[in-house]
Amino acid sequence: MEKRQELYAGKAKSVYTTDDADLLVLNFRDDTSAFDGKKVESLARKGMVNNVFNAFIMQRLQEAGIPTHFEKQLSDTESLVKKMQMIPVECVVRNIAAGGLVKRLGVEEGIALNPPTFELFLKNDDKGDPMINESLAETFGWATPEQLAKMKLLTFKVNHILKALFAEGDMLLVDYKLEFGVFKGEVVLGDEFSPDGCRLWDANTREKLDKDRFRQGLGGVIEAYEEVGRRLGITFPG
Ligand code: C5P
């Protein structure tokens, strides 16, 4: 497999074509952004930590029956993935109130959400990733009702698998965002799963171990990501 030209550069990852039309290389960069790209910094080791972390989680999900785009880790900062037609809809599940939900509804941060909530957002930085619903997604052709049903089912399956996994490391999976694409007609989990796209709290102290450390200027961002990995038994290079 040969890496060819850059296809697209996102806020934290760059995507390259390969000599195989069905495969892409994801390069995890150190760039870290929040607030729709309004706060940007480079954090040493972040690309490597997120690539290794994502590879671990994607393999766990795959083993548990979730179809993912992940093929294999290629290097410290690169992974090989299936080339999909991305669905421009972000799926968010929340087990505990935090972030956007607290801001929007004025509920208290930290309250348990039973049952967990499921929200859809349009992936569109210029519009600030607005909240949408299934009707809007269908009307504007962002996703079909069948795809939306599959995305919801898979997002809740991921919740079941990862809540248990993080609990083993004494962590609470507060919320997370997933993105999906279509590969050979099948809805498949794409993008990444890392502390950049979820909230994780220490189960006892409720210390934040995720990107909120960056958003809120708490410091120790990558140290927290590595701590999460360490608790799951991941060893990071270097
Ligand atoms: O900001 P909000 O509370 O809606 O985010 C919910 C979850 O989705 C958080 O874990 C956040 O990190 C993630 N998210 C993301 N990318 C976005 C929006 C939210 O990873 N564009």
PDB file of C-alpha atoms and ligand atoms in Angstrom:
ATOM      1  CA  MET A   1       0.000   0.000   0.000  1.00  0.00           C
ATOM      2  CA  GLU A   2       1.389   3.339  -1.083  1.00  0.00           C
ATOM      3  CA  LYS A   3       0.358   6.723   0.343  1.00  0.00           C
ATOM      4  CA  ARG A   4      -0.432   9.243  -2.386  1.00  0.00           C
ATOM      5  CA  GLN A   5      -1.672  12.847  -2.247  1.00  0.00           C
ATOM      6  CA  GLU A   6      -3.483  14.763   0.493  1.00  0.00           C
ATOM      7  CA  LEU A   7      -7.212  14.589  -0.127  1.00  0.00           C
ATOM      8  CA  TYR A   8      -8.422  16.760   2.722  1.00  0.00           C
ATOM      9  CA  ALA A   9      -7.086  18.441   5.870  1.00  0.00           C
ATOM     10  CA  GLY A  10      -9.515  18.676   8.769  1.00  0.00           C
ATOM     11  CA  LYS A  11      -8.957  20.481  12.069  1.00  0.00           C
ATOM     12  CA  ALA A  12      -6.993  17.629  13.682  1.00  0.00           C
ATOM     13  CA  LYS A  13      -6.457  15.015  10.970  1.00  0.00           C
ATOM     14  CA  SER A  14      -5.308  14.938   7.360  1.00  0.00           C
ATOM     15  CA  VAL A  15      -6.560  12.376   4.883  1.00  0.00           C
ATOM     16  CA  TYR A  16      -4.452  10.886   2.083  1.00  0.00           C
ATOM     17  CA  THR A  17      -5.386   8.742  -0.890  1.00  0.00           C
ATOM     18  CA  THR A  18      -3.540   5.465  -1.472  1.00  0.00           C
ATOM     19  CA  ASP A  19      -2.884   3.266  -4.490  1.00  0.00           C
ATOM     20  CA  ASP A  20      -5.985   1.298  -3.406  1.00  0.00           C
ATOM     21  CA  ALA A  21      -9.170   3.175  -4.353  1.00  0.00           C
ATOM     22  CA  ASP A  22     -10.981   1.695  -1.311  1.00  0.00           C
ATOM     23  CA  LEU A  23      -8.423   2.795   1.310  1.00  0.00           C
ATOM     24  CA  LEU A  24      -7.258   6.086   2.832  1.00  0.00           C
ATOM     25  CA  VAL A  25      -4.538   7.049   5.284  1.00  0.00           C
ATOM     26  CA  LEU A  26      -5.543   9.164   8.293  1.00  0.00           C
ATOM     27  CA  ASN A  27      -2.743  11.261   9.750  1.00  0.00           C
ATOM     28  CA  PHE A  28      -3.440  12.383  13.318  1.00  0.00           C
ATOM     29  CA  ARG A  29      -1.824  15.799  13.838  1.00  0.00           C
ATOM     30  CA  ASP A  30      -0.939  17.608  17.069  1.00  0.00           C
ATOM     31  CA  ASP A  31      -3.370  20.429  16.164  1.00  0.00           C
ATOM     32  CA  THR A  32      -6.121  20.827  18.727  1.00  0.00           C
ATOM     33  CA  SER A  33      -9.165  22.983  18.175  1.00  0.00           C
ATOM     34  CA  ALA A  34     -12.337  23.883  20.000  1.00  0.00           C
ATOM     35  CA  PHE A  35     -15.324  26.183  19.600  1.00  0.00           C
ATOM     36  CA  ASP A  36     -15.662  25.417  15.855  1.00  0.00           C
ATOM     37  CA  GLY A  37     -12.010  26.204  15.220  1.00  0.00           C
ATOM     38  CA  LYS A  38     -11.933  29.503  17.150  1.00  0.00           C
ATOM     39  CA  LYS A  39      -9.404  28.149  19.698  1.00  0.00           C
ATOM     40  CA  VAL A  40      -6.454  26.344  18.083  1.00  0.00           C
ATOM     41  CA  GLU A  41      -3.186  25.098  19.583  1.00  0.00           C
ATOM     42  CA  SER A  42      -0.570  22.493  18.831  1.00  0.00           C
ATOM     43  CA  LEU A  43      -0.144  20.034  21.705  1.00  0.00           C
ATOM     44  CA  ALA A  44       2.949  17.821  21.526  1.00  0.00           C
ATOM     45  CA  ARG A  45       2.220  14.052  21.335  1.00  0.00           C
ATOM     46  CA  LYS A  46      -1.510  14.555  20.733  1.00  0.00           C
ATOM     47  CA  GLY A  47      -1.464  13.071  17.214  1.00  0.00           C
ATOM     48  CA  MET A  48       0.326   9.956  18.420  1.00  0.00           C
ATOM     49  CA  VAL A  49      -1.802   9.566  21.561  1.00  0.00           C
ATOM     50  CA  ASN A  50      -5.087   9.897  19.660  1.00  0.00           C
ATOM     51  CA  ASN A  51      -3.966   7.579  16.854  1.00  0.00           C
ATOM     52  CA  VAL A  52      -2.919   4.829  19.279  1.00  0.00           C
ATOM     53  CA  PHE A  53      -6.019   5.376  21.452  1.00  0.00           C
ATOM     54  CA  ASN A  54      -8.351   5.339  18.447  1.00  0.00           C
ATOM     55  CA  ALA A  55      -6.777   2.136  17.085  1.00  0.00           C
ATOM     56  CA  PHE A  56      -7.369   0.427  20.448  1.00  0.00           C
ATOM     57  CA  ILE A  57     -11.018   1.532  20.684  1.00  0.00           C
ATOM     58  CA  MET A  58     -11.858   0.812  17.031  1.00  0.00           C
ATOM     59  CA  GLN A  59     -10.469  -2.725  17.406  1.00  0.00           C
ATOM     60  CA  ARG A  60     -12.538  -3.272  20.561  1.00  0.00           C
ATOM     61  CA  LEU A  61     -15.674  -2.021  18.803  1.00  0.00           C
ATOM     62  CA  GLN A  62     -14.984  -4.173  15.746  1.00  0.00           C
ATOM     63  CA  GLU A  63     -14.550  -7.241  17.989  1.00  0.00           C
ATOM     64  CA  ALA A  64     -17.879  -6.402  19.633  1.00  0.00           C
ATOM     65  CA  GLY A  65     -19.653  -6.384  16.263  1.00  0.00           C
ATOM     66  CA  ILE A  66     -19.636  -2.687  15.310  1.00  0.00           C
ATOM     67  CA  PRO A  67     -18.658  -2.216  11.655  1.00  0.00           C
ATOM     68  CA  THR A  68     -15.864   0.389  11.536  1.00  0.00           C
ATOM     69  CA  HIS A  69     -13.731   1.948   8.820  1.00  0.00           C
ATOM     70  CA  PHE A  70     -10.551   1.029  10.743  1.00  0.00           C
ATOM     71  CA  GLU A  71      -8.156  -1.346   8.944  1.00  0.00           C
ATOM     72  CA  LYS A  72      -4.838  -1.069  10.824  1.00  0.00           C
ATOM     73  CA  GLN A  73      -2.409   1.255  12.519  1.00  0.00           C
ATOM     74  CA  LEU A  74       0.437   2.146  10.144  1.00  0.00           C
ATOM     75  CA  SER A  75       2.738   4.244  12.339  1.00  0.00           C
ATOM     76  CA  ASP A  76       2.659   6.335  15.519  1.00  0.00           C
ATOM     77  CA  THR A  77       0.444   8.946  13.874  1.00  0.00           C
ATOM     78  CA  GLU A  78      -1.113   7.173  10.885  1.00  0.00           C
ATOM     79  CA  SER A  79      -3.858   4.609  10.383  1.00  0.00           C
ATOM     80  CA  LEU A  80      -5.323   2.929   7.320  1.00  0.00           C
ATOM     81  CA  VAL A  81      -9.102   3.200   6.925  1.00  0.00           C
ATOM     82  CA  LYS A  82     -11.786   2.320   4.401  1.00  0.00           C
ATOM     83  CA  LYS A  83     -12.753   5.114   2.027  1.00  0.00           C
ATOM     84  CA  MET A  84     -16.388   5.864   2.743  1.00  0.00           C
ATOM     85  CA  GLN A  85     -19.042   8.269   1.572  1.00  0.00           C
ATOM     86  CA  MET A  86     -19.323  10.318   4.774  1.00  0.00           C
ATOM     87  CA  ILE A  87     -22.770  11.137   6.178  1.00  0.00           C
ATOM     88  CA  PRO A  88     -22.592  14.802   7.339  1.00  0.00           C
ATOM     89  CA  VAL A  89     -24.495  14.129  10.552  1.00  0.00           C
ATOM     90  CA  GLU A  90     -22.907  13.850  14.023  1.00  0.00           C
ATOM     91  CA  CYS A  91     -24.563  11.487  16.531  1.00  0.00           C
ATOM     92  CA  VAL A  92     -24.220  12.425  20.214  1.00  0.00           C
ATOM     93  CA  VAL A  93     -25.207  10.226  23.153  1.00  0.00           C
ATOM     94  CA  ARG A  94     -25.179  11.621  26.696  1.00  0.00           C
ATOM     95  CA  ASN A  95     -25.175   9.566  29.890  1.00  0.00           C
ATOM     96  CA  ILE A  96     -24.531  12.541  32.179  1.00  0.00           C
ATOM     97  CA  ALA A  97     -25.420  16.211  31.616  1.00  0.00           C
ATOM     98  CA  ALA A  98     -22.478  18.402  30.517  1.00  0.00           C
ATOM     99  CA  GLY A  99     -21.372  20.819  27.799  1.00  0.00           C
ATOM    100  CA  GLY A 100     -23.906  21.827  25.197  1.00  0.00           C
ATOM    101  CA  LEU A 101     -26.849  20.241  27.006  1.00  0.00           C
ATOM    102  CA  VAL A 102     -26.165  22.221  30.177  1.00  0.00           C
ATOM    103  CA  LYS A 103     -25.788  25.427  28.170  1.00  0.00           C
ATOM    104  CA  ARG A 104     -28.915  24.838  26.082  1.00  0.00           C
ATOM    105  CA  LEU A 105     -31.347  23.598  28.729  1.00  0.00           C
ATOM    106  CA  GLY A 106     -29.885  25.045  31.924  1.00  0.00           C
ATOM    107  CA  VAL A 107     -29.811  21.659  33.636  1.00  0.00           C
ATOM    108  CA  GLU A 108     -27.224  20.969  36.300  1.00  0.00           C
ATOM    109  CA  GLU A 109     -23.883  19.567  35.135  1.00  0.00           C
ATOM    110  CA  GLY A 110     -23.335  16.037  36.390  1.00  0.00           C
ATOM    111  CA  ILE A 111     -26.921  14.808  36.667  1.00  0.00           C
ATOM    112  CA  ALA A 112     -27.510  11.298  35.351  1.00  0.00           C
ATOM    113  CA  LEU A 113     -29.582  11.085  32.173  1.00  0.00           C
ATOM    114  CA  ASN A 114     -31.962   8.113  32.214  1.00  0.00           C
ATOM    115  CA  PRO A 115     -32.463   7.016  29.548  1.00  0.00           C
ATOM    116  CA  PRO A 116     -29.367   8.461  27.837  1.00  0.00           C
ATOM    117  CA  THR A 117     -30.181  11.140  25.268  1.00  0.00           C
ATOM    118  CA  PHE A 118     -29.530  10.948  21.513  1.00  0.00           C
ATOM    119  CA  GLU A 119     -28.966  14.107  19.478  1.00  0.00           C
ATOM    120  CA  LEU A 120     -28.112  14.866  15.856  1.00  0.00           C
ATOM    121  CA  PHE A 121     -25.968  17.757  14.642  1.00  0.00           C
ATOM    122  CA  LEU A 122     -25.144  18.844  11.109  1.00  0.00           C
ATOM    123  CA  LYS A 123     -21.405  18.653  10.446  1.00  0.00           C
ATOM    124  CA  ASN A 124     -20.884  22.216   9.264  1.00  0.00           C
ATOM    125  CA  ASP A 125     -18.273  24.445  10.940  1.00  0.00           C
ATOM    126  CA  ASP A 126     -19.436  27.633   9.193  1.00  0.00           C
ATOM    127  CA  LYS A 127     -22.884  27.191  10.725  1.00  0.00           C
ATOM    128  CA  GLY A 128     -21.463  26.051  14.094  1.00  0.00           C
ATOM    129  CA  ASP A 129     -22.676  22.434  13.743  1.00  0.00           C
ATOM    130  CA  PRO A 130     -26.378  23.234  14.335  1.00  0.00           C
ATOM    131  CA  MET A 131     -28.629  20.737  16.065  1.00  0.00           C
ATOM    132  CA  ILE A 132     -30.930  18.994  13.590  1.00  0.00           C
ATOM    133  CA  ASN A 133     -33.430  16.143  13.687  1.00  0.00           C
ATOM    134  CA  GLU A 134     -34.337  13.136  11.566  1.00  0.00           C
ATOM    135  CA  SER A 135     -36.963  15.054   9.594  1.00  0.00           C
ATOM    136  CA  LEU A 136     -34.486  17.768   8.570  1.00  0.00           C
ATOM    137  CA  ALA A 137     -31.835  15.161   7.718  1.00  0.00           C
ATOM    138  CA  GLU A 138     -34.302  13.344   5.475  1.00  0.00           C
ATOM    139  CA  THR A 139     -35.750  16.463   3.822  1.00  0.00           C
ATOM    140  CA  PHE A 140     -32.346  17.924   2.985  1.00  0.00           C
ATOM    141  CA  GLY A 141     -30.908  14.561   1.943  1.00  0.00           C
ATOM    142  CA  TRP A 142     -28.149  14.400   4.571  1.00  0.00           C
ATOM    143  CA  ALA A 143     -29.156  10.844   5.501  1.00  0.00           C
ATOM    144  CA  THR A 144     -31.983   8.439   4.678  1.00  0.00           C
ATOM    145  CA  PRO A 145     -34.396   7.231   7.392  1.00  0.00           C
ATOM    146  CA  GLU A 146     -32.819   3.773   7.107  1.00  0.00           C
ATOM    147  CA  GLN A 147     -29.329   5.186   7.597  1.00  0.00           C
ATOM    148  CA  LEU A 148     -30.495   7.284  10.561  1.00  0.00           C
ATOM    149  CA  ALA A 149     -32.066   4.243  12.202  1.00  0.00           C
ATOM    150  CA  LYS A 150     -28.827   2.277  11.761  1.00  0.00           C
ATOM    151  CA  MET A 151     -26.720   5.169  13.073  1.00  0.00           C
ATOM    152  CA  LYS A 152     -28.888   5.432  16.177  1.00  0.00           C
ATOM    153  CA  LEU A 153     -28.757   1.689  16.801  1.00  0.00           C
ATOM    154  CA  LEU A 154     -24.961   1.559  16.383  1.00  0.00           C
ATOM    155  CA  THR A 155     -24.414   4.675  18.518  1.00  0.00           C
ATOM    156  CA  PHE A 156     -26.323   3.109  21.431  1.00  0.00           C
ATOM    157  CA  LYS A 157     -24.496  -0.231  20.945  1.00  0.00           C
ATOM    158  CA  VAL A 158     -21.225   1.698  21.203  1.00  0.00           C
ATOM    159  CA  ASN A 159     -22.519   3.237  24.445  1.00  0.00           C
ATOM    160  CA  HIS A 160     -23.153  -0.200  25.913  1.00  0.00           C
ATOM    161  CA  ILE A 161     -19.671  -1.448  24.940  1.00  0.00           C
ATOM    162  CA  LEU A 162     -17.660   1.633  25.909  1.00  0.00           C
ATOM    163  CA  LYS A 163     -19.460   2.489  29.167  1.00  0.00           C
ATOM    164  CA  ALA A 164     -18.391  -0.949  30.414  1.00  0.00           C
ATOM    165  CA  LEU A 165     -14.857  -0.612  29.028  1.00  0.00           C
ATOM    166  CA  PHE A 166     -14.248   2.784  30.675  1.00  0.00           C
ATOM    167  CA  ALA A 167     -15.880   1.596  33.911  1.00  0.00           C
ATOM    168  CA  GLU A 168     -13.157  -1.055  34.145  1.00  0.00           C
ATOM    169  CA  GLY A 169     -10.669   1.843  34.301  1.00  0.00           C
ATOM    170  CA  ASP A 170     -12.757   3.679  36.916  1.00  0.00           C
ATOM    171  CA  MET A 171     -14.059   6.226  34.418  1.00  0.00           C
ATOM    172  CA  LEU A 172     -17.487   7.547  33.499  1.00  0.00           C
ATOM    173  CA  LEU A 173     -18.350   7.935  29.814  1.00  0.00           C
ATOM    174  CA  VAL A 174     -20.255  11.221  30.095  1.00  0.00           C
ATOM    175  CA  ASP A 175     -21.007  11.766  26.388  1.00  0.00           C
ATOM    176  CA  TYR A 176     -19.481  11.281  22.937  1.00  0.00           C
ATOM    177  CA  LYS A 177     -19.891  12.072  19.295  1.00  0.00           C
ATOM    178  CA  LEU A 178     -19.778   9.548  16.452  1.00  0.00           C
ATOM    179  CA  GLU A 179     -19.673   9.978  12.698  1.00  0.00           C
ATOM    180  CA  PHE A 180     -20.691   7.414  10.123  1.00  0.00           C
ATOM    181  CA  GLY A 181     -20.190   6.795   6.425  1.00  0.00           C
ATOM    182  CA  VAL A 182     -21.323   4.339   3.790  1.00  0.00           C
ATOM    183  CA  PHE A 183     -18.952   1.658   2.486  1.00  0.00           C
ATOM    184  CA  LYS A 184     -20.252  -0.695  -0.210  1.00  0.00           C
ATOM    185  CA  GLY A 185     -23.830   0.104   0.840  1.00  0.00           C
ATOM    186  CA  GLU A 186     -23.292  -0.495   4.568  1.00  0.00           C
ATOM    187  CA  VAL A 187     -23.429   2.156   7.344  1.00  0.00           C
ATOM    188  CA  VAL A 188     -20.019   2.037   9.004  1.00  0.00           C
ATOM    189  CA  LEU A 189     -18.502   3.913  11.955  1.00  0.00           C
ATOM    190  CA  GLY A 190     -15.918   6.449  10.767  1.00  0.00           C
ATOM    191  CA  ASP A 191     -13.791   9.328  12.040  1.00  0.00           C
ATOM    192  CA  GLU A 192     -12.111   8.621  15.404  1.00  0.00           C
ATOM    193  CA  PHE A 193     -12.912   7.773  18.992  1.00  0.00           C
ATOM    194  CA  SER A 194     -10.532   9.579  21.352  1.00  0.00           C
ATOM    195  CA  PRO A 195     -10.733  11.926  24.346  1.00  0.00           C
ATOM    196  CA  ASP A 196     -11.065  14.710  21.728  1.00  0.00           C
ATOM    197  CA  GLY A 197     -14.614  13.623  20.883  1.00  0.00           C
ATOM    198  CA  CYS A 198     -15.980  12.394  24.178  1.00  0.00           C
ATOM    199  CA  ARG A 199     -16.186  13.369  27.837  1.00  0.00           C
ATOM    200  CA  LEU A 200     -14.602  11.078  30.410  1.00  0.00           C
ATOM    201  CA  TRP A 201     -14.590  11.717  34.147  1.00  0.00           C
ATOM    202  CA  ASP A 202     -12.786   9.906  36.926  1.00  0.00           C
ATOM    203  CA  ALA A 203     -15.550   7.821  38.510  1.00  0.00           C
ATOM    204  CA  ASN A 204     -14.617   8.812  42.064  1.00  0.00           C
ATOM    205  CA  THR A 205     -13.395  12.416  41.869  1.00  0.00           C
ATOM    206  CA  ARG A 206     -15.210  13.381  38.629  1.00  0.00           C
ATOM    207  CA  GLU A 207     -11.965  14.952  37.432  1.00  0.00           C
ATOM    208  CA  LYS A 208     -12.196  15.780  33.714  1.00  0.00           C
ATOM    209  CA  LEU A 209      -9.919  13.582  31.584  1.00  0.00           C
ATOM    210  CA  ASP A 210     -10.912  14.779  28.114  1.00  0.00           C
ATOM    211  CA  LYS A 211     -10.902  17.731  25.734  1.00  0.00           C
ATOM    212  CA  ASP A 212     -12.763  19.901  28.256  1.00  0.00           C
ATOM    213  CA  ARG A 213      -9.293  20.350  29.818  1.00  0.00           C
ATOM    214  CA  PHE A 214      -8.352  22.197  26.615  1.00  0.00           C
ATOM    215  CA  ARG A 215     -11.692  23.984  26.171  1.00  0.00           C
ATOM    216  CA  GLN A 216     -11.668  25.234  29.767  1.00  0.00           C
ATOM    217  CA  GLY A 217      -7.910  25.953  29.940  1.00  0.00           C
ATOM    218  CA  LEU A 218      -7.383  23.459  32.774  1.00  0.00           C
ATOM    219  CA  GLY A 219      -3.951  22.318  31.498  1.00  0.00           C
ATOM    220  CA  GLY A 220      -2.574  18.774  31.538  1.00  0.00           C
ATOM    221  CA  VAL A 221      -4.531  17.896  28.400  1.00  0.00           C
ATOM    222  CA  ILE A 222      -2.290  15.212  26.904  1.00  0.00           C
ATOM    223  CA  GLU A 223      -1.319  13.936  30.352  1.00  0.00           C
ATOM    224  CA  ALA A 224      -5.040  13.282  30.958  1.00  0.00           C
ATOM    225  CA  TYR A 225      -5.460  11.535  27.577  1.00  0.00           C
ATOM    226  CA  GLU A 226      -2.464   9.312  28.391  1.00  0.00           C
ATOM    227  CA  GLU A 227      -3.900   8.593  31.833  1.00  0.00           C
ATOM    228  CA  VAL A 228      -7.145   7.409  30.200  1.00  0.00           C
ATOM    229  CA  GLY A 229      -5.112   5.157  27.905  1.00  0.00           C
ATOM    230  CA  ARG A 230      -2.999   3.839  30.768  1.00  0.00           C
ATOM    231  CA  ARG A 231      -6.162   2.895  32.704  1.00  0.00           C
ATOM    232  CA  LEU A 232      -7.301   0.863  29.673  1.00  0.00           C
ATOM    233  CA  GLY A 233      -3.949  -0.897  29.483  1.00  0.00           C
ATOM    234  CA  ILE A 234      -2.647   1.027  26.465  1.00  0.00           C
ATOM    235  CA  THR A 235       1.094   1.751  26.324  1.00  0.00           C
ATOM    236  CA  PHE A 236       2.055   4.764  24.254  1.00  0.00           C
ATOM    237  CA  PRO A 237       5.378   4.845  22.391  1.00  0.00           C
ATOM    238  CA  GLY A 238       8.177   7.159  23.550  1.00  0.00           C
TER     239      GLY A 238
HETATM  240  O1  C5P B   1     -20.579  20.315  22.975  1.00  0.00           O
HETATM  241  P1  C5P B   1     -21.504  19.166  23.300  1.00  0.00           P
HETATM  242  O2  C5P B   1     -21.783  19.030  24.755  1.00  0.00           O
HETATM  243  O3  C5P B   1     -22.740  19.168  22.461  1.00  0.00           O
HETATM  244  O4  C5P B   1     -20.681  17.861  22.877  1.00  0.00           O
HETATM  245  C1  C5P B   1     -21.154  16.560  23.151  1.00  0.00           C
HETATM  246  C2  C5P B   1     -20.032  15.558  22.900  1.00  0.00           C
HETATM  247  O5  C5P B   1     -19.701  15.501  21.524  1.00  0.00           O
HETATM  248  C3  C5P B   1     -18.727  15.919  23.623  1.00  0.00           C
HETATM  249  O6  C5P B   1     -18.107  14.722  24.060  1.00  0.00           O
HETATM  250  C4  C5P B   1     -17.882  16.588  22.551  1.00  0.00           C
HETATM  251  O7  C5P B   1     -16.508  16.402  22.778  1.00  0.00           O
HETATM  252  C5  C5P B   1     -18.347  15.865  21.288  1.00  0.00           C
HETATM  253  N1  C5P B   1     -18.330  16.717  20.102  1.00  0.00           N
HETATM  254  C6  C5P B   1     -17.346  16.533  19.144  1.00  0.00           C
HETATM  255  N2  C5P B   1     -17.321  17.308  18.018  1.00  0.00           N
HETATM  256  C7  C5P B   1     -18.251  18.251  17.811  1.00  0.00           C
HETATM  257  C8  C5P B   1     -19.259  18.454  18.772  1.00  0.00           C
HETATM  258  C9  C5P B   1     -19.270  17.668  19.910  1.00  0.00           C
HETATM  259  O8  C5P B   1     -16.502  15.658  19.292  1.00  0.00           O
HETATM  260  N3  C5P B   1     -18.202  18.972  16.700  1.00  0.00           N
END
